[in-house]
XYZ file of C-alpha atoms in Angstrom:
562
model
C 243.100 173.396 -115.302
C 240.685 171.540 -112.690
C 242.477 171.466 -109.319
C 240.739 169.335 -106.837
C 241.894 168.521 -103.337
C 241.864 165.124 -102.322
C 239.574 164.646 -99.357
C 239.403 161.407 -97.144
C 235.385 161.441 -97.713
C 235.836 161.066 -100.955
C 238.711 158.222 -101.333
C 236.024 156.155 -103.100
C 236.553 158.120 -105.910
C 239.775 158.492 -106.552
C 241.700 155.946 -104.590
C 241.538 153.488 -107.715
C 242.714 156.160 -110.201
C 245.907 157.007 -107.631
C 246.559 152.974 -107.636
C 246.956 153.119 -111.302
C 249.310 156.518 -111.094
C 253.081 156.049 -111.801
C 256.512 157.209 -111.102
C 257.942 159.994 -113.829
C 260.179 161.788 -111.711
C 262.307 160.037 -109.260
C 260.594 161.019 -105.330
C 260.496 157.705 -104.091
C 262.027 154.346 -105.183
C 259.123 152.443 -106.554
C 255.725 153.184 -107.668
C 253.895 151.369 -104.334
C 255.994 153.406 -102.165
C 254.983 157.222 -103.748
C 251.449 155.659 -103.681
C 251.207 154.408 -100.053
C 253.110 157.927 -99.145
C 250.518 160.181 -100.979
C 247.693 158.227 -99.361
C 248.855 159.245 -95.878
C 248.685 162.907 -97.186
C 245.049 162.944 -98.474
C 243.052 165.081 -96.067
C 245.791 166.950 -96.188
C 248.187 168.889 -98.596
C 247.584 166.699 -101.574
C 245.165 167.141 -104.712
C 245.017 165.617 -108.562
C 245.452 168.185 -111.458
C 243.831 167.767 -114.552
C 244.189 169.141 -118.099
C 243.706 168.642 -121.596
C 247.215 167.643 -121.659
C 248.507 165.735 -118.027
C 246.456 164.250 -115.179
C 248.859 163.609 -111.909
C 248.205 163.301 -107.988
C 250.426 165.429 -106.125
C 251.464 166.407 -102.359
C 253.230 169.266 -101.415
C 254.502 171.955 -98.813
C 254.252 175.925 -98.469
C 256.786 178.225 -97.555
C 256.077 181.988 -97.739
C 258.318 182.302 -101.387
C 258.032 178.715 -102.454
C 255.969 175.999 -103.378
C 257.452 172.038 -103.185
C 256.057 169.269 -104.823
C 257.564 166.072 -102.509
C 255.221 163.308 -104.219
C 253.794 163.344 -108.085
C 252.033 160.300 -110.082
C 251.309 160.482 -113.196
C 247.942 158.875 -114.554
C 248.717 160.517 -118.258
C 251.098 163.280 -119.858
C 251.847 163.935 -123.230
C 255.632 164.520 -122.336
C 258.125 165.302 -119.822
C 258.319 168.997 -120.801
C 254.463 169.312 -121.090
C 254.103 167.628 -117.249
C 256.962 170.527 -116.075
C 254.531 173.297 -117.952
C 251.358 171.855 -116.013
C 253.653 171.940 -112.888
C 254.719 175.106 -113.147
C 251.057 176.246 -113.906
C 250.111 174.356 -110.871
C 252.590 176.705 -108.466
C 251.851 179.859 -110.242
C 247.864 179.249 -108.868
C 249.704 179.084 -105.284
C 251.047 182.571 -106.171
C 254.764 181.943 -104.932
C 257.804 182.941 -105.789
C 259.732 179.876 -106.624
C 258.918 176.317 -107.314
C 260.615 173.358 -105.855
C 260.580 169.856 -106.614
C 261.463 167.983 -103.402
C 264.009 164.667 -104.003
C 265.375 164.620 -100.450
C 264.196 160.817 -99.898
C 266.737 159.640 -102.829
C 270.079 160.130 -103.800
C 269.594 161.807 -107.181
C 271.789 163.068 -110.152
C 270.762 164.913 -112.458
C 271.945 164.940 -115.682
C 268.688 165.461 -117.510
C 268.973 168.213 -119.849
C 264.477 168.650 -119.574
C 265.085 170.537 -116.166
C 267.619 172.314 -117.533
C 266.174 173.566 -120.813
C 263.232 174.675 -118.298
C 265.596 176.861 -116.439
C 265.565 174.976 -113.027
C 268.919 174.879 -110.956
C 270.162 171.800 -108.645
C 269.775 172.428 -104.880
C 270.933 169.958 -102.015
C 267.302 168.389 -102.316
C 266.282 168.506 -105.482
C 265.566 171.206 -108.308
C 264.418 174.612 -108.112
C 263.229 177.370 -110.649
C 262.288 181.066 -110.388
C 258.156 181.307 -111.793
C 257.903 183.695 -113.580
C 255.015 185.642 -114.451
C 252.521 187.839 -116.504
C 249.436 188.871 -114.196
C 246.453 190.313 -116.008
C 243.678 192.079 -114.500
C 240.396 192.328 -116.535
C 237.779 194.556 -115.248
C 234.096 193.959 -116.579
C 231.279 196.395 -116.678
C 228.575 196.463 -114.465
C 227.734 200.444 -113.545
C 227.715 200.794 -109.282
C 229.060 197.573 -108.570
C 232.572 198.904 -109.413
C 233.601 199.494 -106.456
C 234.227 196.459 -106.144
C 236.526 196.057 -108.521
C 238.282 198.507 -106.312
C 238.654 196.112 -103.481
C 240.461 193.509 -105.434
C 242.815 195.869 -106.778
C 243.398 197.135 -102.378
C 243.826 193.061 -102.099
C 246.259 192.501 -104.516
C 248.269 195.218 -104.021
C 248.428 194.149 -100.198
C 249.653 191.017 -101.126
C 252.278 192.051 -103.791
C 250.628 190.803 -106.523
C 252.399 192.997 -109.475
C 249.717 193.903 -112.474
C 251.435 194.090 -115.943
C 248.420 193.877 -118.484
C 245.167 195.503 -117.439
C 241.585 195.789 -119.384
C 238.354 197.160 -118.814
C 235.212 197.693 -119.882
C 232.242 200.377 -119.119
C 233.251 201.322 -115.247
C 235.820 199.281 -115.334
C 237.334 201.072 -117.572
C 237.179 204.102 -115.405
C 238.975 201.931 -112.354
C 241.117 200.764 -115.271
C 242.718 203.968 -115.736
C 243.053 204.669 -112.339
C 244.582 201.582 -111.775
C 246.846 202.468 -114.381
C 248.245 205.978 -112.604
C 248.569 203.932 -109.486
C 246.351 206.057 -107.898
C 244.146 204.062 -105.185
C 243.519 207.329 -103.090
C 241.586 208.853 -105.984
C 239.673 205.437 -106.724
C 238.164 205.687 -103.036
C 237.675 209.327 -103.456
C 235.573 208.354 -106.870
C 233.583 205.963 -105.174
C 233.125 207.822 -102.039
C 231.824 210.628 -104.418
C 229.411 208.373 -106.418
C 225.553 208.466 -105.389
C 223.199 208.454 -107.976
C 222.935 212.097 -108.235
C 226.353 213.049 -108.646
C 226.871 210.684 -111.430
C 224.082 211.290 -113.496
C 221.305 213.876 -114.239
C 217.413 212.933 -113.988
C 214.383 213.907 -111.444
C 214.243 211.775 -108.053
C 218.079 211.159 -108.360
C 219.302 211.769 -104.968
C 215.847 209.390 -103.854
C 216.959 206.445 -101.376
C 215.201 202.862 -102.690
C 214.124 202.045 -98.899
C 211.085 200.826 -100.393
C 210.221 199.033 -103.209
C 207.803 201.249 -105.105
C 210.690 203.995 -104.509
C 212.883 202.273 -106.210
C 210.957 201.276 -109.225
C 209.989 205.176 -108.780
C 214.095 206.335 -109.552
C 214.396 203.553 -112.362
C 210.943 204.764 -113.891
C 212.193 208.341 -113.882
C 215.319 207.491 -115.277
C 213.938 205.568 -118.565
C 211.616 208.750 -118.707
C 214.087 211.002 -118.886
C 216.325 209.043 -121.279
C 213.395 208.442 -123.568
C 212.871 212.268 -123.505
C 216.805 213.258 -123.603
C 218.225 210.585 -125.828
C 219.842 209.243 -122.824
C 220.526 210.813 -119.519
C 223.461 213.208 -119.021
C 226.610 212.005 -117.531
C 228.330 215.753 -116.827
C 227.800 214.950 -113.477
C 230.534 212.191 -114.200
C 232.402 214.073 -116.082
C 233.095 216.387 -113.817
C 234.245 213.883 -111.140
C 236.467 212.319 -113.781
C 238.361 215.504 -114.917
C 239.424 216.110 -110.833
C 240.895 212.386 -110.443
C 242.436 211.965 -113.964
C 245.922 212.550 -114.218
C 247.252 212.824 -117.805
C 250.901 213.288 -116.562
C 250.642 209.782 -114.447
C 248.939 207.846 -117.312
C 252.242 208.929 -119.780
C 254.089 207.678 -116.921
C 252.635 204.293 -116.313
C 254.322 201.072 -117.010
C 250.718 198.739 -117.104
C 249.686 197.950 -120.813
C 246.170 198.934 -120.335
C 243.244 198.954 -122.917
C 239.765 199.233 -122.542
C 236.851 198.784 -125.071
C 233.708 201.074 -126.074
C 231.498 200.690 -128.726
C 231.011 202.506 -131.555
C 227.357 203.060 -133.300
C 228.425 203.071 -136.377
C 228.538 199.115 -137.403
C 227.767 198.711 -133.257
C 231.876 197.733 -133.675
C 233.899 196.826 -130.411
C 236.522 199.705 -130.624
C 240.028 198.899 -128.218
C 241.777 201.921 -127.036
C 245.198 202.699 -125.187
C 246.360 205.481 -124.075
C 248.382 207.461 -126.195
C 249.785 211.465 -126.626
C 246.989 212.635 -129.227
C 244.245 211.397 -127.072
C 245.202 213.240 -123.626
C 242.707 216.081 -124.948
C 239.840 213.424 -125.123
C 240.574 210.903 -122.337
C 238.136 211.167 -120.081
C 235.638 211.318 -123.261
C 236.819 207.758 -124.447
C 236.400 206.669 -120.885
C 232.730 208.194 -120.267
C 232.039 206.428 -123.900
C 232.928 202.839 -122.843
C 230.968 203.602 -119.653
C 227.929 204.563 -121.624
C 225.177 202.562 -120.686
C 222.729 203.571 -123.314
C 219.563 204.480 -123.793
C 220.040 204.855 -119.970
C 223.229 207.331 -120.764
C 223.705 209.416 -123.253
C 225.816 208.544 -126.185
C 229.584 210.272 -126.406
C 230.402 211.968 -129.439
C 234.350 212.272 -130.299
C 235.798 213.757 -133.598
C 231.998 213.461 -134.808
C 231.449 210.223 -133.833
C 229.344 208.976 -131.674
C 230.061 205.808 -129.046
C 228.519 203.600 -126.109
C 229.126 201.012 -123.443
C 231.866 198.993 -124.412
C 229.766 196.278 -122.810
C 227.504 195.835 -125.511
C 230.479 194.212 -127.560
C 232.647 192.726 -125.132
C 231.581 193.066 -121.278
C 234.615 191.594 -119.897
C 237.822 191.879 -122.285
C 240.110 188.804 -121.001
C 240.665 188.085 -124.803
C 242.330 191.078 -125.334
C 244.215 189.662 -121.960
C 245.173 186.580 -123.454
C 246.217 187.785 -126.889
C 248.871 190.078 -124.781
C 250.716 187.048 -123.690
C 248.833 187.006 -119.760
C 250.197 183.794 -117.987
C 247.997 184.230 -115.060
C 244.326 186.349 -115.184
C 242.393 188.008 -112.559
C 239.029 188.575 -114.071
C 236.350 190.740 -111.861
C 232.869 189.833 -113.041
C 230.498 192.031 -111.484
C 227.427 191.053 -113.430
C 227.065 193.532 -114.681
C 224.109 193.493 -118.479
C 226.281 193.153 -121.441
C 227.908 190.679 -124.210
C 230.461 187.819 -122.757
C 232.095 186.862 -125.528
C 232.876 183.106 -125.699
C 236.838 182.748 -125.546
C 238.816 179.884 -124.962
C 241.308 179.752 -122.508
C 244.584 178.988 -123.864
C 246.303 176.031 -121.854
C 248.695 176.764 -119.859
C 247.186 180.049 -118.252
C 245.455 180.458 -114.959
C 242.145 182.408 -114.596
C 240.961 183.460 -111.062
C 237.323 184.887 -111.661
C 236.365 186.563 -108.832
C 233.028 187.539 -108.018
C 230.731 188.145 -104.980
C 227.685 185.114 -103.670
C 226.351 188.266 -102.190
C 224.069 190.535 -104.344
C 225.443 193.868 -105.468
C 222.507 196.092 -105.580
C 221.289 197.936 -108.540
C 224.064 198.191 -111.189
C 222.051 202.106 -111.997
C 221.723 203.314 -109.111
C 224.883 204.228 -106.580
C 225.350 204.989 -103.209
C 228.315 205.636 -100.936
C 227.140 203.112 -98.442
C 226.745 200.445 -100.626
C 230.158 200.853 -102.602
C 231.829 200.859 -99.387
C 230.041 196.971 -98.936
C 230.823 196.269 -102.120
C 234.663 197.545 -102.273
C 234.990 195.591 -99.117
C 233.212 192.553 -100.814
C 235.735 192.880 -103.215
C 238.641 192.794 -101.259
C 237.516 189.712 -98.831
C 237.268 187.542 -102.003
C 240.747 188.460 -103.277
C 242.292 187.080 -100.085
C 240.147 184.399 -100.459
C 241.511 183.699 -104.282
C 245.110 184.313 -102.820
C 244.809 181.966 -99.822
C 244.986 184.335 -96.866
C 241.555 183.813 -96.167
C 238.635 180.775 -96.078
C 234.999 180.942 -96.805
C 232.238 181.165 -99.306
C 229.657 183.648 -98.207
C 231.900 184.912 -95.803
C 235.597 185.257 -94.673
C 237.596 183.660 -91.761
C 241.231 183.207 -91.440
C 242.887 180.163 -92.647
C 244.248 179.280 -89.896
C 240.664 178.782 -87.776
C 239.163 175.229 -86.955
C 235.819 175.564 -88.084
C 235.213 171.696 -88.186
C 235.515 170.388 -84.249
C 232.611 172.275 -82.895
C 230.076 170.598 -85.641
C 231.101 167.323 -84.929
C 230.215 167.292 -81.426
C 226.834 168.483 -82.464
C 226.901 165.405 -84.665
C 227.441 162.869 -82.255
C 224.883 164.503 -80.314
C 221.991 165.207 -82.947
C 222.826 161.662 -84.161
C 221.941 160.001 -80.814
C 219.575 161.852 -79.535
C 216.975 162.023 -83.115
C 215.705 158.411 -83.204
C 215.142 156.652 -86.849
C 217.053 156.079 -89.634
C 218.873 159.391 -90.829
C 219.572 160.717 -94.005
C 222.583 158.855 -95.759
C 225.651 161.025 -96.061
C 225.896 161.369 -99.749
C 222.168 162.660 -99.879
C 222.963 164.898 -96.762
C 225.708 166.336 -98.658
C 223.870 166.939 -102.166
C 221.124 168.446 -100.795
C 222.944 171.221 -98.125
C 225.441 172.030 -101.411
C 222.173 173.143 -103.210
C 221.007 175.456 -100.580
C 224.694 176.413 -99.996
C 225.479 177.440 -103.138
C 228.716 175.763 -103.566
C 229.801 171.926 -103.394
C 230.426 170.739 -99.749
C 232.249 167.563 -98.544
C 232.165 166.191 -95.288
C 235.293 167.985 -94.006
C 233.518 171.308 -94.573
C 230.119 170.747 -93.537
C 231.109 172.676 -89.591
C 231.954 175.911 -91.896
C 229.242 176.013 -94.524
C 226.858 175.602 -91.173
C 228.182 178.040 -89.877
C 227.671 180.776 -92.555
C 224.291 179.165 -93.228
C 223.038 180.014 -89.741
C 225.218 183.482 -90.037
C 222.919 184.011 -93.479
C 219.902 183.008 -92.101
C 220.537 185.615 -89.243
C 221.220 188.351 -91.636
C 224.986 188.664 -90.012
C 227.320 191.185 -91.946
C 229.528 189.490 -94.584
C 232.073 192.571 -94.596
C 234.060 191.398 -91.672
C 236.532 188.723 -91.242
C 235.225 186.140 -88.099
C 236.870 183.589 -85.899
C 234.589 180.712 -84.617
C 233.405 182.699 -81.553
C 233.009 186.108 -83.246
C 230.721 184.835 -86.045
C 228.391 182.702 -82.979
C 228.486 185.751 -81.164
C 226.691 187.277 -84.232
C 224.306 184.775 -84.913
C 223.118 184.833 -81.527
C 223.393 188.602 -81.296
C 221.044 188.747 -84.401
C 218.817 185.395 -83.640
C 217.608 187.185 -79.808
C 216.619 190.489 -82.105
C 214.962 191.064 -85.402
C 216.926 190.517 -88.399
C 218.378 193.327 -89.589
C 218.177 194.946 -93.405
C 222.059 194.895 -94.438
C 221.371 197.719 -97.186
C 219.005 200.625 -97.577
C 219.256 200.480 -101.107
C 218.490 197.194 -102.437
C 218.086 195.879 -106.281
C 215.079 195.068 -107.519
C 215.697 190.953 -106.942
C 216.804 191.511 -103.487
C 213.342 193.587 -103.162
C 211.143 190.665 -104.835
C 212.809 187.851 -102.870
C 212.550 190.221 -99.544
C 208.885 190.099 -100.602
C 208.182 186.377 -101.310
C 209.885 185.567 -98.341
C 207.403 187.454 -96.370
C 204.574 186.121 -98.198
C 205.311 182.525 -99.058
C 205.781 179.380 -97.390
C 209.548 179.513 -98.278
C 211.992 177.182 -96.977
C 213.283 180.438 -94.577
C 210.228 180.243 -93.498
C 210.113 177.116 -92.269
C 212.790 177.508 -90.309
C 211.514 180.412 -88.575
C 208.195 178.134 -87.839
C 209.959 175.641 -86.102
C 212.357 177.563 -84.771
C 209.447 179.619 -82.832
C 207.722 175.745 -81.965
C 211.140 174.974 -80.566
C 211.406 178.013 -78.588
C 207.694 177.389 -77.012
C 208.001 174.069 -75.931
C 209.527 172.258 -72.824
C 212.966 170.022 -73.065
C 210.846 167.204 -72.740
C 208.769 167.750 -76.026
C 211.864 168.892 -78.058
C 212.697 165.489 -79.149
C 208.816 164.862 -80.556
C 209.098 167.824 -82.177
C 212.275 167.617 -83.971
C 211.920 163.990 -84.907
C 208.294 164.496 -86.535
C 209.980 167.831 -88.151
C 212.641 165.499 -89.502
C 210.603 162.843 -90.815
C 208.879 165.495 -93.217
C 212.269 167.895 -93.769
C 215.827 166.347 -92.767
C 218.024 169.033 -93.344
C 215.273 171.587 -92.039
C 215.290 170.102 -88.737
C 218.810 169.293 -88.453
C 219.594 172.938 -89.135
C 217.109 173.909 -86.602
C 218.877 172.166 -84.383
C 222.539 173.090 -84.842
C 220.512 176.930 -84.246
C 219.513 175.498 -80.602
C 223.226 173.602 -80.423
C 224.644 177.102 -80.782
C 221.996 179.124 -78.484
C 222.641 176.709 -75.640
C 225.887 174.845 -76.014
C 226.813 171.666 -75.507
C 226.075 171.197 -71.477
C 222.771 172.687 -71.619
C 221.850 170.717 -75.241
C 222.416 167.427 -73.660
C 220.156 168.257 -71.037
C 217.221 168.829 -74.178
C 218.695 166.048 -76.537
C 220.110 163.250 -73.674
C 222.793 161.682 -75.136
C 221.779 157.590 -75.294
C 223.254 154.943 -73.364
């Protein structure tokens, strides 16, 4: 399902596909009227669906327990019934309780038996149903980066979002089963408990990375070791696993949990559930689906020997859909490993949450870093369920971050002279350095992170407007500040050809130092010629300055014309 809000930036594109929508169910009195009424809404609560089956424009309202649909035109729709499926998918994504379909501006009666058959009830305004659903949570594989698997599971269970089918894969198969006892105390204490030398066995272990040729150091002794050993012990692991396990709470769960290793023989993905026979052997079918050889040594069960269960499936959501899941949270933490190519079956909803930010090394762990990357993890849930907004990082839904940018606009607008970039090409390029597509009603946030980026601010806290400037500025008067001792070997190269190279970051830091050495009066010849060769350089360079000094003291460098 493709859910895209309708933005007032954008009405070229869609406004003549909404003229040609129509009338199925009976909201207004005439086709004109539900299309001049869900015109007024875009910018606002309104967005067009589209599927293999329907394509509609919509409006609606939120309540804490329901979601209402007061406006719907339909461009296409195989039927009635399959529209009221696509709606109903459409409210489960808003993760609410009940769905209602507002008629209050007509007298209706309903004597359709279609609403009926789909188990919604007559109200005073309109129709209502109880959603129900069948959440799925899929955890991949991807070694230290599980803890943040642990923050979505903290997220959701803040936010009541019940789990009934659960799968895993390598580590997430060990959260898996935690998950499964409902234990989240003992999932912190695991993670807490996991630096590289208490998980595994090899020379250098306990090593920080705070340097490059340290870290290639650990991964170079590691490969050593498991070419000597056949793979590196995991007893370390084991030993960890055997105090948080709890056979008695895994009888006693009601989560239909699998998880998948892989087994040498045939290199076959191998599903297993918990049952009675295996309570001897647990933790030994969940060190083998977490066995990342040649790096880890192979498990051997009942004379048989397994591995990662990434190798054959990385991240299980087929076994997910094939269970009946309505609605699937899948945690990709990137980690090396097989994605299998499965379709989605219409109908169902798949969140895939993952982090912008880097992980770290997926070999080596640290307490430090799974406590960043549980509470990476948990940020982005909110984010999926709608209590929070952001990309790279996380402010409450409720906070403006548009007004302030649009002063500096005006401002940067009259005070640069020469013909400026056009809009669309403004827009396509700051979405490539972004990371993620931006339309003109959220170009104030994603400048806002981008300067909170470029000053190294912390992503693991949740900002309002003035927090995350006080941060920028904070870091911007200092020197920019390492977020991580321990660092992955891509976050070590780019660190590296940052430094060296003429990167784009390093252009800003150029002109940003010009800027800082030159009078009011020479700003303006500065930041025009800068513009000239780089737009978007020197327009970000000078929303850094907008910020530094405010809007007062920026006039006085960029005069507004007259």
């Amino acid at each position: 399902m493709k859910f895209s809000p309708l933005y007032q930036s954008e009405d070229t594109q869609w406004k003549n596909r909404l003229n040609q929508g129509q009338l199925v169910w009976p909201f207004f009195g005439s086709h004109s009227e539900a299309r001049r009424k869900l015109l007024a809404q875009s910018g606002k609560l309104a967005a067009v669906v589209e599927t293999a089956s329907c394509h509609f424009f919509f409006s609606y309202q939120k309540t804490n327990e329901a979601l209402i649909i007061d406006n719907l035109l339909v461009l296409r729709c195989r039927s009635q019934k399959q529209l009221l499926r696509v709606v109903e998918q459409v409210a489960r994504s808003f993760f609410k309780k009940n769905l209602i379909l507002d008629f209050s501006q007509r007298q209706v009666s309903f004597q359709d038996d279609i609403f009926k058959q789909a188990g919604f009830q007559e109200t005073a305004g309109g129709l209502s149903k109880k959603l129900i659903y069948k959440n799925a949570l899929v955890f991949g594989g991807g070694g230290s980066h599980g803890a943040y698997q642990v923050g979505v599971w903290m997220a959701l269970t803040e936010s009541d979002v019940p789990i009934q089918i659960l799968t895993g894969a390598s580590v997430g198969a060990l959260n898996g089963a935690l998950f499964a006892q409902g234990d989240l105390a003992a999932a912190k204490t695991l993670w807490h408990r996991m630096s590289t030398d208490h998980v595994l066995v090899f020379p250098k272990a306990s090593e920080q990375s705070e340097n490059l040729p340290s870290l290639l150091s650990q991964i170079g002794s590691l490969t050593t070791s498991a070419i000597k050993n056949r793979g590196v012990s995991a007893e370390p692991l084991r030993n960890i696993l055997l105090d948080l396990y709890d056979a008695e709470k895994m009888r006693e769960t009601t989560v239909d949990f699998q998880f998948v290793t892989t087994a040498i023989a045939g290199l076959r993905e191998t599903r297993i559930s918990y049952q009675p026979e295996f309570q001897k052997d647990w933790v030994s079918w969940l060190l083998a689906s977490a066995s990342f050889f040649p790096a880890m040594a192979l498990q051997e069960i009942d004379g048989n020997y397994y591995m990662d269960g990434g190798y054959r499936n990385n991240i299980p959501v087929d076994i997910a859909y094939q269970k009946g899941a309505t609605d699937c949270f899948v945690v990709d933490i990137k980690g090396p490993g097989l994605t299998k190519p499965v379709r989605q079956p219409e109908g169902v909803n798949l969140f895939t949450l993952h982090s912008p930010w880097s992980l770290g090394s997926f070999l080596l762990f640290s307490p430090e870093r799974s406590q960043s990357n549980l509470t990476l993890g948990y940020l982005e849930t909110r984010k999926c369920l709608g209590n929070l907004q952001g990309f790279w990082y996380s402010f409450s839904p409720e906070e403006d971050l548009e007004k302030e940018w649009q002063q500096f606009y005006q401002e940067f607008t009259a005070a640069i002279p020469g013909k400026k970039m056009e809009r669309k090409e403004f827009l396509d390029r700051f979405s490539k350095i972004y990371g993620q597509k931006i339309v003109w009603e959220t170009v104030g946030r994603s400048l806002l992170e981008s300067a909170a980026r470029y000053t190294a601010v912390a992503p693991t806290e949740i900002y309002d407007y003035a927090t995350m400037k006080a941060a920028i500025l904070n870091n911007l008067a200092g020197q920019k500040v390492q977020l991580y001792q321990e660092l992955s070997i891509t976050e070590w190269l780019t660190k590296y050809y940052q430094a060296a190279a003429f990167s784009d970051e390093e252009q800003v830091n150029r002109l940003l130092s010009a800027a800082r050495q030159v009078s009011d009066e020479t700003i303006i010849p500065l930041m025009t010629q800068a513009y000239q060769r780089n737009p978007l350089m020197a327009f970000f360079v000078c929303y850094l300055i907008y910020l530094k000094r405010g809007s007062q003291q920026w006039q006085k460098s960029f005069p507004m014309k007259s």
